Coordinates of C-alpha atoms in Angstrom, one line a residue:
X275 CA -24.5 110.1 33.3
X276 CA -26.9 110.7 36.3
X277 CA -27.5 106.7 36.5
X278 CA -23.9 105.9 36.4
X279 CA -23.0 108.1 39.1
X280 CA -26.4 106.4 41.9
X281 CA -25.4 103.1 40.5
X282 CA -21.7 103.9 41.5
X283 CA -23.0 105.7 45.0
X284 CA -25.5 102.4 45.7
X285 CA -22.6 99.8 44.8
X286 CA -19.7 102.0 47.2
X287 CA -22.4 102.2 49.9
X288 CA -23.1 98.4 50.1
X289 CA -19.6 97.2 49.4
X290 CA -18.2 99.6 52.3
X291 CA -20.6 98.3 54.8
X292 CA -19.4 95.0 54.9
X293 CA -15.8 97.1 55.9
X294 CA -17.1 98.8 58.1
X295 CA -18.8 95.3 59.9
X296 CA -15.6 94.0 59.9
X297 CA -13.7 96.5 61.8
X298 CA -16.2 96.2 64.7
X299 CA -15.9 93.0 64.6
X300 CA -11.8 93.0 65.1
X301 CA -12.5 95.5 67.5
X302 CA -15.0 93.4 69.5
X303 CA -12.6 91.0 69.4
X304 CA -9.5 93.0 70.3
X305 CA -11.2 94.3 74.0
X306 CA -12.5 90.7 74.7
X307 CA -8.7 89.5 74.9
X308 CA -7.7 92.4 76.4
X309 CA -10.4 91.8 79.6
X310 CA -9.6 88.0 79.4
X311 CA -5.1 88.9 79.4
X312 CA -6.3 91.2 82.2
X313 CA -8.3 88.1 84.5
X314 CA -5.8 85.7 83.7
X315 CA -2.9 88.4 85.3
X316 CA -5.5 88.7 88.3
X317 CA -5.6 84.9 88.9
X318 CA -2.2 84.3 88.7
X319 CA -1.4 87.5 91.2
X320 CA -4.0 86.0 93.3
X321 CA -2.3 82.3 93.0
X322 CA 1.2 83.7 93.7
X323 CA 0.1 85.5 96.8
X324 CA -1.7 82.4 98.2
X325 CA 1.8 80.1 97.0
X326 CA 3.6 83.2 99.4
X327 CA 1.4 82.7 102.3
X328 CA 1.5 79.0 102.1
X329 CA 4.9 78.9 102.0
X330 CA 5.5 81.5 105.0
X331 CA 2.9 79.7 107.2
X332 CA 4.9 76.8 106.8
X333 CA 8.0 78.5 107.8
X334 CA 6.4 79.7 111.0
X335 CA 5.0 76.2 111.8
X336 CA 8.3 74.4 111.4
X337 CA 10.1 77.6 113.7
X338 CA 7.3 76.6 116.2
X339 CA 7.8 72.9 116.2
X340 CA 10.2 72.0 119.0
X341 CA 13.3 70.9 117.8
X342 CA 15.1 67.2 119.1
X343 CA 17.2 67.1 122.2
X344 CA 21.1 67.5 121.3
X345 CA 22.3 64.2 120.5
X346 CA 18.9 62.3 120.8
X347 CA 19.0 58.7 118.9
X348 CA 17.0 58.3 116.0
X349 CA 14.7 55.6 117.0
X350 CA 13.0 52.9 115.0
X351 CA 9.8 54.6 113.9
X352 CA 11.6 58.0 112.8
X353 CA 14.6 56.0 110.9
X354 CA 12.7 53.3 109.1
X355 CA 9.0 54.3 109.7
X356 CA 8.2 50.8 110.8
X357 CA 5.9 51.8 112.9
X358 CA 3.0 54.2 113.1
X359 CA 1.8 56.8 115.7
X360 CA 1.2 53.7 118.2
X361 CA 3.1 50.6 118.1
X362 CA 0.7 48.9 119.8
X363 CA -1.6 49.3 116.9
X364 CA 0.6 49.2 113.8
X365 CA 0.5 46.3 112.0
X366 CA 3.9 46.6 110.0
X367 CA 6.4 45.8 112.6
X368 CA 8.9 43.1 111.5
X369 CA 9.7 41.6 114.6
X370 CA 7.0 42.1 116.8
X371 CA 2.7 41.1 116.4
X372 CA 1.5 38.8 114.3
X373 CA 3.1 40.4 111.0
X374 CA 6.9 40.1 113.0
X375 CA 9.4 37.7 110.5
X376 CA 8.9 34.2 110.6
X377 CA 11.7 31.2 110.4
X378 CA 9.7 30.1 107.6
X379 CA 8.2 33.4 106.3
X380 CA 4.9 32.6 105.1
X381 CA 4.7 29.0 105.6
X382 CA 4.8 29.7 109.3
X383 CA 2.0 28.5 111.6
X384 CA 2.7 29.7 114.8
X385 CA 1.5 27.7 118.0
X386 CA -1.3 30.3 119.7
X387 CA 1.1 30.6 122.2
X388 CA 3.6 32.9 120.3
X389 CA 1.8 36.0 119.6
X390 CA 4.6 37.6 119.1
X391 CA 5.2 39.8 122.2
X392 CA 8.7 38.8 122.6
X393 CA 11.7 39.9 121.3
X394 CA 13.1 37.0 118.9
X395 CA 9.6 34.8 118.5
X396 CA 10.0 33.7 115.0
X397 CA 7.0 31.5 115.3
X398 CA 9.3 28.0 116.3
X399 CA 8.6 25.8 119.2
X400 CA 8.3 22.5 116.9
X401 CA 9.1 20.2 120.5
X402 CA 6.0 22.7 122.6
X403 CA 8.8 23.7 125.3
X404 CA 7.2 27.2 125.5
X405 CA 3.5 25.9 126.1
X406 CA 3.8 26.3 130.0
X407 CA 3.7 30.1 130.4
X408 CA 5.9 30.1 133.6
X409 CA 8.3 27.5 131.9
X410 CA 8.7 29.9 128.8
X411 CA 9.2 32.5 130.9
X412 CA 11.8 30.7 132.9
X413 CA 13.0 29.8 129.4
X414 CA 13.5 33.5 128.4
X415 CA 15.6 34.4 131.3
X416 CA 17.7 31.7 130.5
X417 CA 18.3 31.9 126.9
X418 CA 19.2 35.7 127.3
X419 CA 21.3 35.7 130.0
X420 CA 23.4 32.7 128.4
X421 CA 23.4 34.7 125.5
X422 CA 24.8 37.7 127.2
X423 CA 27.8 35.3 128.4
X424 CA 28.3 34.1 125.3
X425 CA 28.4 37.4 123.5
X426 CA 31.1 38.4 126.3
X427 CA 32.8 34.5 126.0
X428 CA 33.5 35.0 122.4
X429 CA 35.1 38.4 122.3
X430 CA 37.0 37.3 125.2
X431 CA 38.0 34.3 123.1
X432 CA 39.4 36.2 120.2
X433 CA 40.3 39.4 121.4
X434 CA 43.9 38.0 123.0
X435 CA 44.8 36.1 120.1
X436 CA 44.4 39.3 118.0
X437 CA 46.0 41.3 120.0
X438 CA 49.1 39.5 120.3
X439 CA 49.1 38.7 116.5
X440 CA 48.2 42.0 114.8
X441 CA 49.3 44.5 117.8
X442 CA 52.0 43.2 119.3
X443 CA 51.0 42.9 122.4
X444 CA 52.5 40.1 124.7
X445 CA 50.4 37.7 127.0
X446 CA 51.4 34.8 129.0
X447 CA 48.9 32.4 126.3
X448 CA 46.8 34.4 124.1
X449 CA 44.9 30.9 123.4
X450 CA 41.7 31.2 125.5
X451 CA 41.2 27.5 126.9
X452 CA 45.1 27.5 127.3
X453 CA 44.9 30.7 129.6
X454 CA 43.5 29.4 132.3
X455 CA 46.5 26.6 133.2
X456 CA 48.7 29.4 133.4
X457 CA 47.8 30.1 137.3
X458 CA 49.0 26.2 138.3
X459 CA 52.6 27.6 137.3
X460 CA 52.7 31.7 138.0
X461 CA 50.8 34.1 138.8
X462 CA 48.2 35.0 136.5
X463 CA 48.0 38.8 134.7
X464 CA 45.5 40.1 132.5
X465 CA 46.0 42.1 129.1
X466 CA 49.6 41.1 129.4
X467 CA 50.5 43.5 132.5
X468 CA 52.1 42.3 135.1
X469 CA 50.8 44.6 137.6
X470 CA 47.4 43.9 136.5
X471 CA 45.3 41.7 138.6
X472 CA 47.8 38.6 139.3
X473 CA 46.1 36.0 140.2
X474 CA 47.4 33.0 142.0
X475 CA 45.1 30.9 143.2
X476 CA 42.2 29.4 141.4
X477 CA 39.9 28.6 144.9
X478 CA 40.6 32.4 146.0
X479 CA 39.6 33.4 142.2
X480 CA 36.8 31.6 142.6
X481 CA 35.6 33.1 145.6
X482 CA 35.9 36.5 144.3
X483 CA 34.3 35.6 141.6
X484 CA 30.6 33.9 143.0
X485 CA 30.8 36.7 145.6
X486 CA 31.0 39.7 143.0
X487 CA 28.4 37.5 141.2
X488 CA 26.1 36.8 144.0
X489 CA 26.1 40.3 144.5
X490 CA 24.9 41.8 141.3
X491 CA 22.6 38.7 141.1
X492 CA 20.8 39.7 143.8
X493 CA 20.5 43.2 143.2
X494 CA 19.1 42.3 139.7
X495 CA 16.5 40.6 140.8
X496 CA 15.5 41.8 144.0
X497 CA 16.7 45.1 144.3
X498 CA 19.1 47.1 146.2
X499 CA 21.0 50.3 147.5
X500 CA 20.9 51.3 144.1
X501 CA 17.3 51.3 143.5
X502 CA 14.8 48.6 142.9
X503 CA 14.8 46.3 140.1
X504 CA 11.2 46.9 138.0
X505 CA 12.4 44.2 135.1
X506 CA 14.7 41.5 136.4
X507 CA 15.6 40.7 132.8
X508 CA 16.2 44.7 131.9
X509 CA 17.0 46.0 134.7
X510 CA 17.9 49.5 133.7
X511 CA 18.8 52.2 136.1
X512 CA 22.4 51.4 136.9
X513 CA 22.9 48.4 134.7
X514 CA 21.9 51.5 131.7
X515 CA 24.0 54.1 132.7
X516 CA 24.1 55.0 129.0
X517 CA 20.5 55.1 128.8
X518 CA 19.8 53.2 125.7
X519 CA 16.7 52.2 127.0
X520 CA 14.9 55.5 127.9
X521 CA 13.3 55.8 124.5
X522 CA 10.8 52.8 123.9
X523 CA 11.2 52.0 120.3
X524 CA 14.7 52.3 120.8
X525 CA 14.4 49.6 123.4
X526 CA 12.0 47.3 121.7
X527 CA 14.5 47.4 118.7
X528 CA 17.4 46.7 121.5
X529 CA 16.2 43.6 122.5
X530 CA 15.8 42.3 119.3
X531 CA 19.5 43.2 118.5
X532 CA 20.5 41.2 121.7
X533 CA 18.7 38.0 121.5
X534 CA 19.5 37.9 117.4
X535 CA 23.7 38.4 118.5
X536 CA 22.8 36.4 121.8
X537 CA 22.1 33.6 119.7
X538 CA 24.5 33.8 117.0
X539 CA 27.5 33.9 119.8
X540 CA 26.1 31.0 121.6
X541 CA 26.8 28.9 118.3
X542 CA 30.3 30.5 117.8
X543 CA 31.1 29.0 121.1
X544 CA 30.0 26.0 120.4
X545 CA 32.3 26.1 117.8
X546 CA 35.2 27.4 119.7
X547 CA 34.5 24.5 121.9
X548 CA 34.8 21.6 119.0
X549 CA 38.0 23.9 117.2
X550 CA 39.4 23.4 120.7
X551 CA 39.2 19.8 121.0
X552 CA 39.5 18.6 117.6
X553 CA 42.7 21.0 116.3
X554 CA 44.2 22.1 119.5
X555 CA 44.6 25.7 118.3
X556 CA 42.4 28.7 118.5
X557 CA 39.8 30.4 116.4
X558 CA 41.2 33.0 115.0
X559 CA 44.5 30.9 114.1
X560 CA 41.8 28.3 113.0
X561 CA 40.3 30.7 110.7
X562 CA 43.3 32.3 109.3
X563 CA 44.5 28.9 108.2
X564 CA 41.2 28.2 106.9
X565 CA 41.5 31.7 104.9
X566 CA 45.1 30.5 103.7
X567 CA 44.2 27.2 102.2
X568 CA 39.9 26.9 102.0
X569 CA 40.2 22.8 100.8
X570 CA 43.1 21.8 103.1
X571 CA 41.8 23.5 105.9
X572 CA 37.8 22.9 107.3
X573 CA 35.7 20.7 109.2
X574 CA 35.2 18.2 106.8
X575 CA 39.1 17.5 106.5
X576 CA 40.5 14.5 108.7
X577 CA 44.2 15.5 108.1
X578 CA 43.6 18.7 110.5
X579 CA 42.3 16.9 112.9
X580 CA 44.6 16.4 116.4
X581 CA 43.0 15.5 120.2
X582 CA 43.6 18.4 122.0
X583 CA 45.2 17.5 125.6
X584 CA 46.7 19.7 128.2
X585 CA 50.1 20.5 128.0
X586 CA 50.5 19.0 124.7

């Protein structure tokens, strides 16, 4: 009976102690993830306060960062980020440097003399009439001040004709190369007032005319009571009473807008000119016939074709 009851005593004492090893162990286990729960809430306090701060600093940097001017222009490098931090150095300007658009993209070998500098140099001077640097900058003058006329000449072509057609209002011949006969028979108004202008002869027109001319010639180039002229070509001051030039990548992206419409308006009168003497009508009646019947009506159709003469 005695040995039953140490056998029983033995066997309960080393079966329990595994039990017993056991519930340390959980417990061990149980104050490890309580320390780690407890460093993970720390970081993430600490991570949240640093997000916080970040977040405010920012806030007081942008509140300190001057603000534009009312109504300022976006310019080039802020609307398009053509440009980086100095034009002079960026190389990803599409119409200026050597990485500007080319009139045969890739393909494109420039002559050295066409770096790029200028405002619509696609890389094409095939017949070498640039070469001479006082020739091509003769050139330039040239090209953009007929391209300013023409720019003018074409709205002035159209505009009358529209006018009369789609607002009703009355002129003595709305057809531009018509207009001018007018003054041989009565005096000539503009816009259709009769009040306005009334011109009756073409020598004293004329003489107004080079005078006014001559004037603002001169003050372009040389300078006058207004100022002096810095740029013959862009004069600015009182010829930019808007000021579209006063911010430099505004301007730079300016003169590419000019010479690109320049251009395209001195080959709309070119074609105002042929409309004129083959059809005898003009453009916008040419084009809305055109519009009405595309096959009957375009350059390549004989029928439509009629010498324009005076008075006819």
């Amino acid at each position: 009976m005695a040995n039953m009851m140490l056998q029983k005593s033995f066997l309960g004492g080393t079966l329990g102690k595994p039990s017993l090893e056991l519930k340390a162990s959980n417990g061990s286990r149980t104050i490890m993830k309580g320390a780690a729960n407890k460093a993970a809430s720390k970081l993430k306090n600490a991570a949240n306060k640093a997000s916080s701060t970040a977040k405010q600093t920012t806030k007081k940097v942008a509140k300190k960062a001057p603000s534009p001017p009312k109504g300022a222009r976006k310019t080039v490098r802020s609307r398009l980020g053509w440009w980086g931090p100095d034009t002079s150095d960026s190389g990803n300007n599409p119409w200026y440097g050597p990485n500007r658009a080319k009139f045969l993209g890739p393909f494109t070998n420039p002559p050295d003399y066409l770096t790029g500098e200028f405002a619509g140099d696609y890389g094409w001077d095939t017949q070498g009439l640039s070469a001479d640097p006082q020739t091509f900058a003769r050139y330039r003058v040239i090209e953009v001040l007929h391209a300013r006329w023409a720019m003018l000449g074409a709205l002035g072509c159209i505009l009358p004709e529209y006018l009369e057609k789609f607002q009703g209002i009355k002129f003595q011949e709305p057809v531009w190369f018509k207009a001018g006969a007018v003054i041989l028979n009565e005096p000539l108004n503009y816009l259709g007032q009769d009040n306005l202008v009334g011109a009756r002869s073409i020598i004293a027109t004329l003489a107004v005319q080079v005078v006014l001319m001559g004037l603002v010639e001169g003050y372009r180039v040389n300078g006058g009571p207004l100022g002096e002229s810095v740029d013959p070509l862009y004069p600015g001051g009182w010829f930019d009473p808007l000021e579209f030039a006063s911010d430099p990548d505004s301007f730079a992206e300016l003169k590419v807008k000019e010479i690109k419409n320049g251009r395209l308006a001195m080959f709309a009168m070119l074609g105002f000119f042929v409309q004129a003497i083959v059809t005898g009508k003009g453009p916008l009646e040419n084009l809305l016939e055109h519009i009405d019947d595309p096959f009957g009506n375009n350059g390549l159709t004989l029928e439509t074709a009629s010498k324009f003469t005076p008075g006819g």
